Coordinates of C-alpha atoms in Angstrom, one line a residue:
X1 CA 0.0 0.0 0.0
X2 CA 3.2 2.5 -0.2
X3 CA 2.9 5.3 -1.9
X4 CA 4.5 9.2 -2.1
X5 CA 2.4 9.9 0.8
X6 CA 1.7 6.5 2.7
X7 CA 4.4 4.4 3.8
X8 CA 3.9 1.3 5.0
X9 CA 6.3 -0.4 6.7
X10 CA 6.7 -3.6 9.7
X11 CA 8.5 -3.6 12.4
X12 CA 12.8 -4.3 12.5
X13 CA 12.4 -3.5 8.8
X14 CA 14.8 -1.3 7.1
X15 CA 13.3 1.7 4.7
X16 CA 15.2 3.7 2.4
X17 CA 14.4 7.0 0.4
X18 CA 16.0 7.7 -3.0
X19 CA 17.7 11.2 -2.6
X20 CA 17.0 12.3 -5.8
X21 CA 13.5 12.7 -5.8
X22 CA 13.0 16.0 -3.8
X23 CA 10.2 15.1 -1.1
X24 CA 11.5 11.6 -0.6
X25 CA 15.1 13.7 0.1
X26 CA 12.9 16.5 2.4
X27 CA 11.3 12.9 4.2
X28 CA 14.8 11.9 5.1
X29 CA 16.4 15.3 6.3
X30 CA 13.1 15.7 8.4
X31 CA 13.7 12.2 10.0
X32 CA 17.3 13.0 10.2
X33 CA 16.7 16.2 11.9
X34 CA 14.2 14.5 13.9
X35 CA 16.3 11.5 15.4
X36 CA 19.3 14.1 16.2
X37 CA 16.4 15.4 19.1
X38 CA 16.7 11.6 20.3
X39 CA 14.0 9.5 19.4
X40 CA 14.2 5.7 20.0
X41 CA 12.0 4.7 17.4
X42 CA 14.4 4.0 14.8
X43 CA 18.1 4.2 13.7
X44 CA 19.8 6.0 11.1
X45 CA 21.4 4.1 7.7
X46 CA 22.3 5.0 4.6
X47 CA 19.8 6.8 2.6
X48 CA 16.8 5.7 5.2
X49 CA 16.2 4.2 8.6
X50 CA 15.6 0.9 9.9
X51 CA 12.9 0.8 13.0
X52 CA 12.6 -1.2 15.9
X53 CA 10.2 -2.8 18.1
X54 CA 8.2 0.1 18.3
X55 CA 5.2 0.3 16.2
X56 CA 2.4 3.3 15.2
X57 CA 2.6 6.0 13.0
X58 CA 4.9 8.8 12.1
X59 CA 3.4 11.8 10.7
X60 CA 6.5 14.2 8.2
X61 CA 5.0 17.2 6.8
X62 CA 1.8 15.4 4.3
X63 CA 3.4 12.0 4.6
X64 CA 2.2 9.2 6.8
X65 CA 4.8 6.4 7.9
X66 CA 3.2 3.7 9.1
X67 CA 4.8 0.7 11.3
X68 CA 3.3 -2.2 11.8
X69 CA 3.5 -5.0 13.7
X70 CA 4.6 -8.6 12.7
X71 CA 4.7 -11.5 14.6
X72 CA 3.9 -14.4 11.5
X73 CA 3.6 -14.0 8.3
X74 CA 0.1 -11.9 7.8
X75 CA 0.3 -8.7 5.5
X76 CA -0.7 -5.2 6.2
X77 CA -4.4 -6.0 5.3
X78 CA -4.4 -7.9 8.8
X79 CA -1.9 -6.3 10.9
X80 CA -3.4 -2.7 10.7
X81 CA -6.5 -3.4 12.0
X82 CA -5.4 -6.0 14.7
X83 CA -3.0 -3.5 16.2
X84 CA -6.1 -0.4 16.3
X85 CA -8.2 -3.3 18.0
X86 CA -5.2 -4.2 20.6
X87 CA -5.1 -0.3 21.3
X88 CA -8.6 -0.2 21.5
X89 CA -8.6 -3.3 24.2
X90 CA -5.8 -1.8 26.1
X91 CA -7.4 1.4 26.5
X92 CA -10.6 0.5 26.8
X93 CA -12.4 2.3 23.7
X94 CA -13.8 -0.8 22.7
X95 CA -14.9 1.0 19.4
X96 CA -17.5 3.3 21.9
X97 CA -17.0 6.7 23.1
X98 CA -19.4 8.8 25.8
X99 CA -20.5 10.6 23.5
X100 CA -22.2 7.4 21.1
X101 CA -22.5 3.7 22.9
X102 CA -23.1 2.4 19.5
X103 CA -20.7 4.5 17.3
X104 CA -18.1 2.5 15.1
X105 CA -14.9 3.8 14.5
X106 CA -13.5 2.7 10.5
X107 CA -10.4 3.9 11.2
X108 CA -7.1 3.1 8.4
X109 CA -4.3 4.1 10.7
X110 CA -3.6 4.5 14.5
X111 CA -3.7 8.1 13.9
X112 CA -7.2 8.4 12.1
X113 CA -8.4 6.2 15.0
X114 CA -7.2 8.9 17.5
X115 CA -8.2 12.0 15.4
X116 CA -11.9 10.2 15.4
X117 CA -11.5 9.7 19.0
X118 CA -10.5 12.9 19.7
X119 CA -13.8 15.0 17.8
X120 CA -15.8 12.8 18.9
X121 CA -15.4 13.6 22.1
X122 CA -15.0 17.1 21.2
X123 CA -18.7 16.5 19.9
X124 CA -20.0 15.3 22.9
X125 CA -18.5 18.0 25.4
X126 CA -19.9 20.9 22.9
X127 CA -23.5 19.1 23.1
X128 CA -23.6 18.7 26.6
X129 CA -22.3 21.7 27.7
X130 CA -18.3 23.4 28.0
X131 CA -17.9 23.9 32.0
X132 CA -17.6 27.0 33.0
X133 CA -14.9 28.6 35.7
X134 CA -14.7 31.9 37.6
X135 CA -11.2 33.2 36.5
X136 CA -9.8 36.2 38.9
X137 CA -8.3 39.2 36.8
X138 CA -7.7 42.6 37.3
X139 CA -7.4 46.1 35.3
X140 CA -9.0 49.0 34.5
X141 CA -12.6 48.7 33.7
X142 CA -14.9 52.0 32.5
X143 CA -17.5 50.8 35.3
X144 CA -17.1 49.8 39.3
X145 CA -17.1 45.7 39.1
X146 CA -15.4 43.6 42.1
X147 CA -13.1 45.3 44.5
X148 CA -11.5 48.5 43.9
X149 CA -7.3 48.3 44.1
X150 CA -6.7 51.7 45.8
X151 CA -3.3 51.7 44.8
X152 CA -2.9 51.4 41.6
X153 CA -6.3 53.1 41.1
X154 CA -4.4 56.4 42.3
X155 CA -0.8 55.7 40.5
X156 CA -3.0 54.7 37.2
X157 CA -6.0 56.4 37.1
X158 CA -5.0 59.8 38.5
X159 CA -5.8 61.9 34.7
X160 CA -8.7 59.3 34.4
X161 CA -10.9 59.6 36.7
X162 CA -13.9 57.5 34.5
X163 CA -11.8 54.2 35.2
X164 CA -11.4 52.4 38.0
X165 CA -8.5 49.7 38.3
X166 CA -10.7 46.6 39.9
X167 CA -10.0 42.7 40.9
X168 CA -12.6 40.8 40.0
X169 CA -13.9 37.5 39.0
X170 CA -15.3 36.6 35.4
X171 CA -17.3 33.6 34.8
X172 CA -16.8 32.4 31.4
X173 CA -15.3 28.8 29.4
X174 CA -11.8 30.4 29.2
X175 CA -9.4 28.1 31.5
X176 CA -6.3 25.7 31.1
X177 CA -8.3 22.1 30.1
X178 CA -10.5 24.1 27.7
X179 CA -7.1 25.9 26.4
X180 CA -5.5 22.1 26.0
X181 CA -8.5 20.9 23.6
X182 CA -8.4 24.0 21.5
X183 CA -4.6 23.1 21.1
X184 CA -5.2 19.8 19.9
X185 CA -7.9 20.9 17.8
X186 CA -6.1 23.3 16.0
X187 CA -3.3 21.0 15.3
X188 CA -5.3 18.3 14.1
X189 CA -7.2 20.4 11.8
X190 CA -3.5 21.5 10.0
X191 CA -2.4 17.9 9.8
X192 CA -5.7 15.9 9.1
X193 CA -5.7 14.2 5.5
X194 CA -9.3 12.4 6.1
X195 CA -11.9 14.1 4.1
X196 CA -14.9 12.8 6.2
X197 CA -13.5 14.4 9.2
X198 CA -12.2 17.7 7.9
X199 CA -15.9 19.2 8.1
X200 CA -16.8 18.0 11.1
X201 CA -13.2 19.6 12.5
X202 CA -14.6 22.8 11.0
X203 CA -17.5 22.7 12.2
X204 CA -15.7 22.6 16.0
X205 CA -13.8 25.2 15.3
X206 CA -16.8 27.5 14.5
X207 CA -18.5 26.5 17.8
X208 CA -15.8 26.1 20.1
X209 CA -14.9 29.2 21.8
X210 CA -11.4 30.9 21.2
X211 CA -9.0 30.1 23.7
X212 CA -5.7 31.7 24.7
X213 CA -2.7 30.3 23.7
X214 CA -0.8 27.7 26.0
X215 CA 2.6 25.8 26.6
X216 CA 2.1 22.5 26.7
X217 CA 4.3 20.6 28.8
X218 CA 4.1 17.1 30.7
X219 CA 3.8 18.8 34.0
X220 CA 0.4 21.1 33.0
X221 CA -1.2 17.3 33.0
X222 CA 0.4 16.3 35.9
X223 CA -1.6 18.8 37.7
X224 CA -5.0 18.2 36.6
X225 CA -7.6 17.0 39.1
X226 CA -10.5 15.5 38.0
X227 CA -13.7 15.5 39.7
X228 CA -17.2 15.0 39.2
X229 CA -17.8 18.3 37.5
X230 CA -14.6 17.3 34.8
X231 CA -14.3 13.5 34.6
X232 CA -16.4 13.1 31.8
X233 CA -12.9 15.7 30.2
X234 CA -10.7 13.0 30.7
X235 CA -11.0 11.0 27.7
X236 CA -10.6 13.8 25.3
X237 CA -7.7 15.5 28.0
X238 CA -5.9 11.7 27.8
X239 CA -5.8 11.6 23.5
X240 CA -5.1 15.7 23.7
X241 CA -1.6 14.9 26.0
X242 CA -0.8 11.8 23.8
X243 CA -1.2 14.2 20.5
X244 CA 0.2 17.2 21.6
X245 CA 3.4 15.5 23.7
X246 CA 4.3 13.6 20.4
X247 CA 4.3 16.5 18.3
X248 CA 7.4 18.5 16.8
X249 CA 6.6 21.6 14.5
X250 CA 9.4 22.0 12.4
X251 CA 10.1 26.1 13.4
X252 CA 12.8 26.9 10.4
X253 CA 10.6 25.4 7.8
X254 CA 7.2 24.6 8.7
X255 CA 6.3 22.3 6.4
X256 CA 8.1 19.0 7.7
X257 CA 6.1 18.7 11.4
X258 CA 6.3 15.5 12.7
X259 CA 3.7 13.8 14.7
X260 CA 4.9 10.5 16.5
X261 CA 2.3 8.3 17.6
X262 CA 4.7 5.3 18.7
X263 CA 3.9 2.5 21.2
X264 CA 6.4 -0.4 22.2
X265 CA 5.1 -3.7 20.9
X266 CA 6.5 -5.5 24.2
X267 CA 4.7 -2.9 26.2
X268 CA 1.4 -3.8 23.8
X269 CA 1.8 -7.6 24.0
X270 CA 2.0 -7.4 28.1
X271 CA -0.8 -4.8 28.4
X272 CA -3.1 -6.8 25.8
X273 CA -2.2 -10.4 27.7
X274 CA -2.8 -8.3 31.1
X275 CA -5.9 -6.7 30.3
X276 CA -7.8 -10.1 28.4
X277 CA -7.1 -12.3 31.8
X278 CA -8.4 -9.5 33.8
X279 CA -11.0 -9.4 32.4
X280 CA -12.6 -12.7 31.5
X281 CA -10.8 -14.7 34.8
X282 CA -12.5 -12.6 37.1
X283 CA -15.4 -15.2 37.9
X284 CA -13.4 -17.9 37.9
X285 CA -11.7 -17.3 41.3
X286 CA -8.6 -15.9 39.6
X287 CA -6.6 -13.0 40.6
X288 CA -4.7 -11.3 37.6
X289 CA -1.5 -8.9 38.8
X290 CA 0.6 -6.9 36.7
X291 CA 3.8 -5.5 37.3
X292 CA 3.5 -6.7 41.5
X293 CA 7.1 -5.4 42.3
X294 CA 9.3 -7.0 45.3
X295 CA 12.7 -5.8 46.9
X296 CA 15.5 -8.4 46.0
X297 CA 18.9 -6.7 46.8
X298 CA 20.3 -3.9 48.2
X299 CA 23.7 -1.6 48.9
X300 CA 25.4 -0.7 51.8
X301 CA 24.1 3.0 51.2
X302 CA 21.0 1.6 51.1
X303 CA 19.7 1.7 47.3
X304 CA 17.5 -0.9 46.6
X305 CA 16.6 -2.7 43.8
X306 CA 13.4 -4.6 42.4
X307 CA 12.1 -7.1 40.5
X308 CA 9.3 -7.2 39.0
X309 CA 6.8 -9.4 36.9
X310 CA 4.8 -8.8 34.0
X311 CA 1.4 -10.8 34.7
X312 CA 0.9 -12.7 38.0
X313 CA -1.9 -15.6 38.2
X314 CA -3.3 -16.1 42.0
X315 CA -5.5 -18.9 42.4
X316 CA -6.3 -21.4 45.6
X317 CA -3.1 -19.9 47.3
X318 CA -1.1 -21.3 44.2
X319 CA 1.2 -18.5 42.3
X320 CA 1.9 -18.9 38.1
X321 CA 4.4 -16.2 36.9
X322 CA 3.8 -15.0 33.3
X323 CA 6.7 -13.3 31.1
X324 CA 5.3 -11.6 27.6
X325 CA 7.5 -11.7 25.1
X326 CA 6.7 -10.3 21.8
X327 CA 9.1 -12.1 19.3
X328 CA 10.0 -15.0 17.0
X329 CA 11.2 -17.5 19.2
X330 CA 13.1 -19.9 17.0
X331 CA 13.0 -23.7 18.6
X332 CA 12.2 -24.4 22.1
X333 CA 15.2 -22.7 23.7
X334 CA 14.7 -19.3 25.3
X335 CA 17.9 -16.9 26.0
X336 CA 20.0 -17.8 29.4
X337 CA 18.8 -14.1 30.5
X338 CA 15.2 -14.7 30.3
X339 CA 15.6 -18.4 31.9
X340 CA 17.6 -17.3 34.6
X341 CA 14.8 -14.1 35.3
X342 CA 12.0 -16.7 35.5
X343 CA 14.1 -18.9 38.2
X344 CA 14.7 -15.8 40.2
X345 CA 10.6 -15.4 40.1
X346 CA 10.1 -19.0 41.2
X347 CA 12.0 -17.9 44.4
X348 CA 11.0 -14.7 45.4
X349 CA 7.1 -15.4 44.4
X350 CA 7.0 -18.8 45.5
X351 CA 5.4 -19.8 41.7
X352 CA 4.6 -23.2 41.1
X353 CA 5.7 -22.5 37.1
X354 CA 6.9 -19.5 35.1
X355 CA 5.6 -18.9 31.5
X356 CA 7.4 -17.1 28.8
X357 CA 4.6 -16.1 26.9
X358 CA 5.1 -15.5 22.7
X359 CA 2.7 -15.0 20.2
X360 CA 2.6 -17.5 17.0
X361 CA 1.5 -19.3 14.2
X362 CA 0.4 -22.0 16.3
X363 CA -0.7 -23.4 19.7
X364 CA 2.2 -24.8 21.7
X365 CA 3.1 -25.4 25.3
X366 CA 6.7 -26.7 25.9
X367 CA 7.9 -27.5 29.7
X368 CA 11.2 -27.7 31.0
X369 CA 12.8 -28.0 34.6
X370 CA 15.2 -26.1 36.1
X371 CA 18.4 -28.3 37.3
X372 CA 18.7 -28.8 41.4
X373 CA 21.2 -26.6 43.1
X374 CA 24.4 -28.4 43.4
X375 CA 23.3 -31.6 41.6
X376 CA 24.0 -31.0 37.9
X377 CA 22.0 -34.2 36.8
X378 CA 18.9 -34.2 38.9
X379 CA 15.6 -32.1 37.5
X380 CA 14.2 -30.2 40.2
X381 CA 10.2 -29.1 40.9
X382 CA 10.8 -25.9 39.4
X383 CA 9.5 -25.6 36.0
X384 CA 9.6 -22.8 33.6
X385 CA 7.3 -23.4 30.4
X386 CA 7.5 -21.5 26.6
X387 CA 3.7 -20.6 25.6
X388 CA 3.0 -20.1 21.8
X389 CA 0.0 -18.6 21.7
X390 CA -1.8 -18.4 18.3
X391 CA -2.4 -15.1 16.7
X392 CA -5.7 -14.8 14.8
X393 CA -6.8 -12.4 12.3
X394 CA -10.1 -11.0 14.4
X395 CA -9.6 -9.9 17.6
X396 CA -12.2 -11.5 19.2
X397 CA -10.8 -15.2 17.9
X398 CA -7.2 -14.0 19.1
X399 CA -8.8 -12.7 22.8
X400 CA -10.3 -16.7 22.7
X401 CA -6.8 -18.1 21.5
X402 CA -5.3 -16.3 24.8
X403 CA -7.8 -16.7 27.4
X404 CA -8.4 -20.6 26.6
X405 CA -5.1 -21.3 26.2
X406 CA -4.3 -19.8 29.6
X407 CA -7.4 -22.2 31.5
X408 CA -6.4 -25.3 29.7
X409 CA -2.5 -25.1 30.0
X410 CA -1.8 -23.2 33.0
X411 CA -4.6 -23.4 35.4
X412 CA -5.8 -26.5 34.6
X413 CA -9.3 -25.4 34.0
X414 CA -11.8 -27.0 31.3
X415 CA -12.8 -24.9 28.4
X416 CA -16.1 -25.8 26.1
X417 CA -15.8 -26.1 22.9

């Protein structure tokens, strides 16, 4: 599906531009100029840039990158939508917003699906209602409102005696979260390339009120408090920070922005794993963990350090660790790192097995035991298992693959067919 202004590429894979057409050449300096900032996303070659494990969409100027993830031997047509569905899952959209329980996205990219997202949220604030805040200000005013500032009325006002410098308070829709949305608005509106969402960005512009201008840093999200009156913000504040922290306006020539919308496909493949088990173990006695951290050295000046699990499985006072890994595990034999990890788990968590969890072409559960301490050829109780689970083309299949594969081979618990 490449083309001047969509390129598709998968994951590890190596893309180069040919210099002498002039906008693949302006695509290359842009990424050049964009890695010298740091970005871990990909590495420089010659002429182009090979990625990693990370996966999304990278936004130059009018062209859209697109990375996606590969863990068999599927094409685009499959990939694309299975990794907006595992967003989706992770984040809980599950293709509704507030604003429509029965709306579908049809979304081609990770960033259409958050531009959608995004207005139609938008949508649904503007219909029910943009909160309004008392700001405090002060200044001179040609009529007597709030408190008059004696002061400065006298040093200011001395030749103009029909003003009066006041503090007061205005009620109106001007304040920071409403400031942060008409940020993202604006910049979605300069970089959107979908035609059925141009007019409906247009048509928010017209109604949303003019906000002032804003920095937008990490910390200005850091410090919002949500409460009853704002929670139903948070959605469109959550896809506002992840839009508006990923972007980089090229300042010297304004016509090579870059948008990163980049997610690590390990970080995916745990979330996803973490999230399914949750959610459909939850009547079956099972208690899903993630990331349950526990002290297992420390210095004489008293630093600590911490392991620290991806998934933990709780069930009838028994403990299984999991381990996601997303990649192509060739044969049955996983790296002496990730083996010796897993042992380290069976001690400190007191697990009856670990699981190194891949995805794969097919279902596949191989066991192996861990040698006792001190006796070279005697197998101890300690087993640490590889776990191939199946990919599938339709999420819901793939959410059936994991979660059934997980009661059968792990837990021990009966599936129907």
């Amino acid at each position: 599906m490449s083309s001047p202004n969509h390129i598709v590429v998968f994951e590890h894979q190596k893309h180069t531009f040919n210099l002498k057409n002039n906008k693949e050449k302006e695509i290359h300096e842009a990424l050049e100029k964009y890695h010298g900032n740091y970005t871990p996303f990909f590495k420089l070659i010659r002429n182009g840039v090979q990625f990693n494990q990370h996966v999304g969409v990278l936004k130059v100027g009018n062209t859209t990158i697109e990375v996606l993830p590969k863990a068999d031997t599927k094409g685009e047509e499959v990939w694309r939508p299975l990794l907006i569905d595992m967003i989706k899952t992770i984040w809980g959209f599950n293709v509704k917003t507030s604003g429509n329980a029965d709306l579908k996205l049809k979304s081609n990219s990770i960033l259409d699906l958050y531009f959608e997202l995004f207005v139609n949220e938008l949508e649904f604030l503007l219909h029910r209602g943009l909160i309004k805040k008392y700001n405090k200000k002060e200044g001179n005013l040609y009529a007597l409102k709030g408190a008059l500032q004696f002061s400065k009325q006298i040093s200011q006002n001395l030749t103009h005696q029909e003003r009066f410098y006041v503090k007061y308070s205005n009620y109106d829709v001007n304040y920071k979260l409403h400031c942060i949305l008409y940020k993202a608005l604006k910049m979605i509106y300069q970089i959107n390339n979908k035609v059925d969402l141009k007019s409906r960005i247009g048509n928010l512009l017209l109604n949303f009120p003019e906000m002032n201008d804003i920095k937008i840093t990490e910390s200005i999200f850091d410090k919002i408090i949500y409460d009853r009156k704002n929670q139903h913000y948070e959605k469109a504040l959550q896809i506002a920070k992840l839009l508006l922290l990923n972007y980089h306006p090229d300042i010297s020539k304004g016509k090579d922005n870059v948008l990163a919308l980049m997610f690590d496909m390990n970080i995916l493949w745990e979330q996803f794993v973490y999230i399914i088990l949750k959610h459909d173990l939850k009547d079956l006695g099972v208690h899903v963990k993630a990331q349950a951290s526990k002290k297992f050295w420390q210095s004489e000046s008293g630093t600590k350090s911490k392991m620290k699990p991806d998934i933990i499985l709780e069930k009838d006072n028994t403990t299984i660790v999991l381990d996601t890994k997303w990649k192509n595990l060739y044969g049955d034999k996983p790296s002496p790192e990730d083996l010796r990890q897993m042992y380290a788990y069976h001690q400190y968590y007191e697990a009856i097995k670990t699981v190194l969890v891949y995805p794969g072409e097919e279902e596949k559960l191989i066991s192996g035991n861990y040698f006792k301490i001190g006796n070279d050829d005697s197998l101890s109780n300690h087993i640490c298992s590889i776990a191939f689970i199946k990919t599938h083309e339709n999420i819901k299949e793939w959410r059936k693959n994991i979660n059934s594969f997980v009661k059968r081979n792990l837990l021990n618990i009966s599936v129907e067919q």
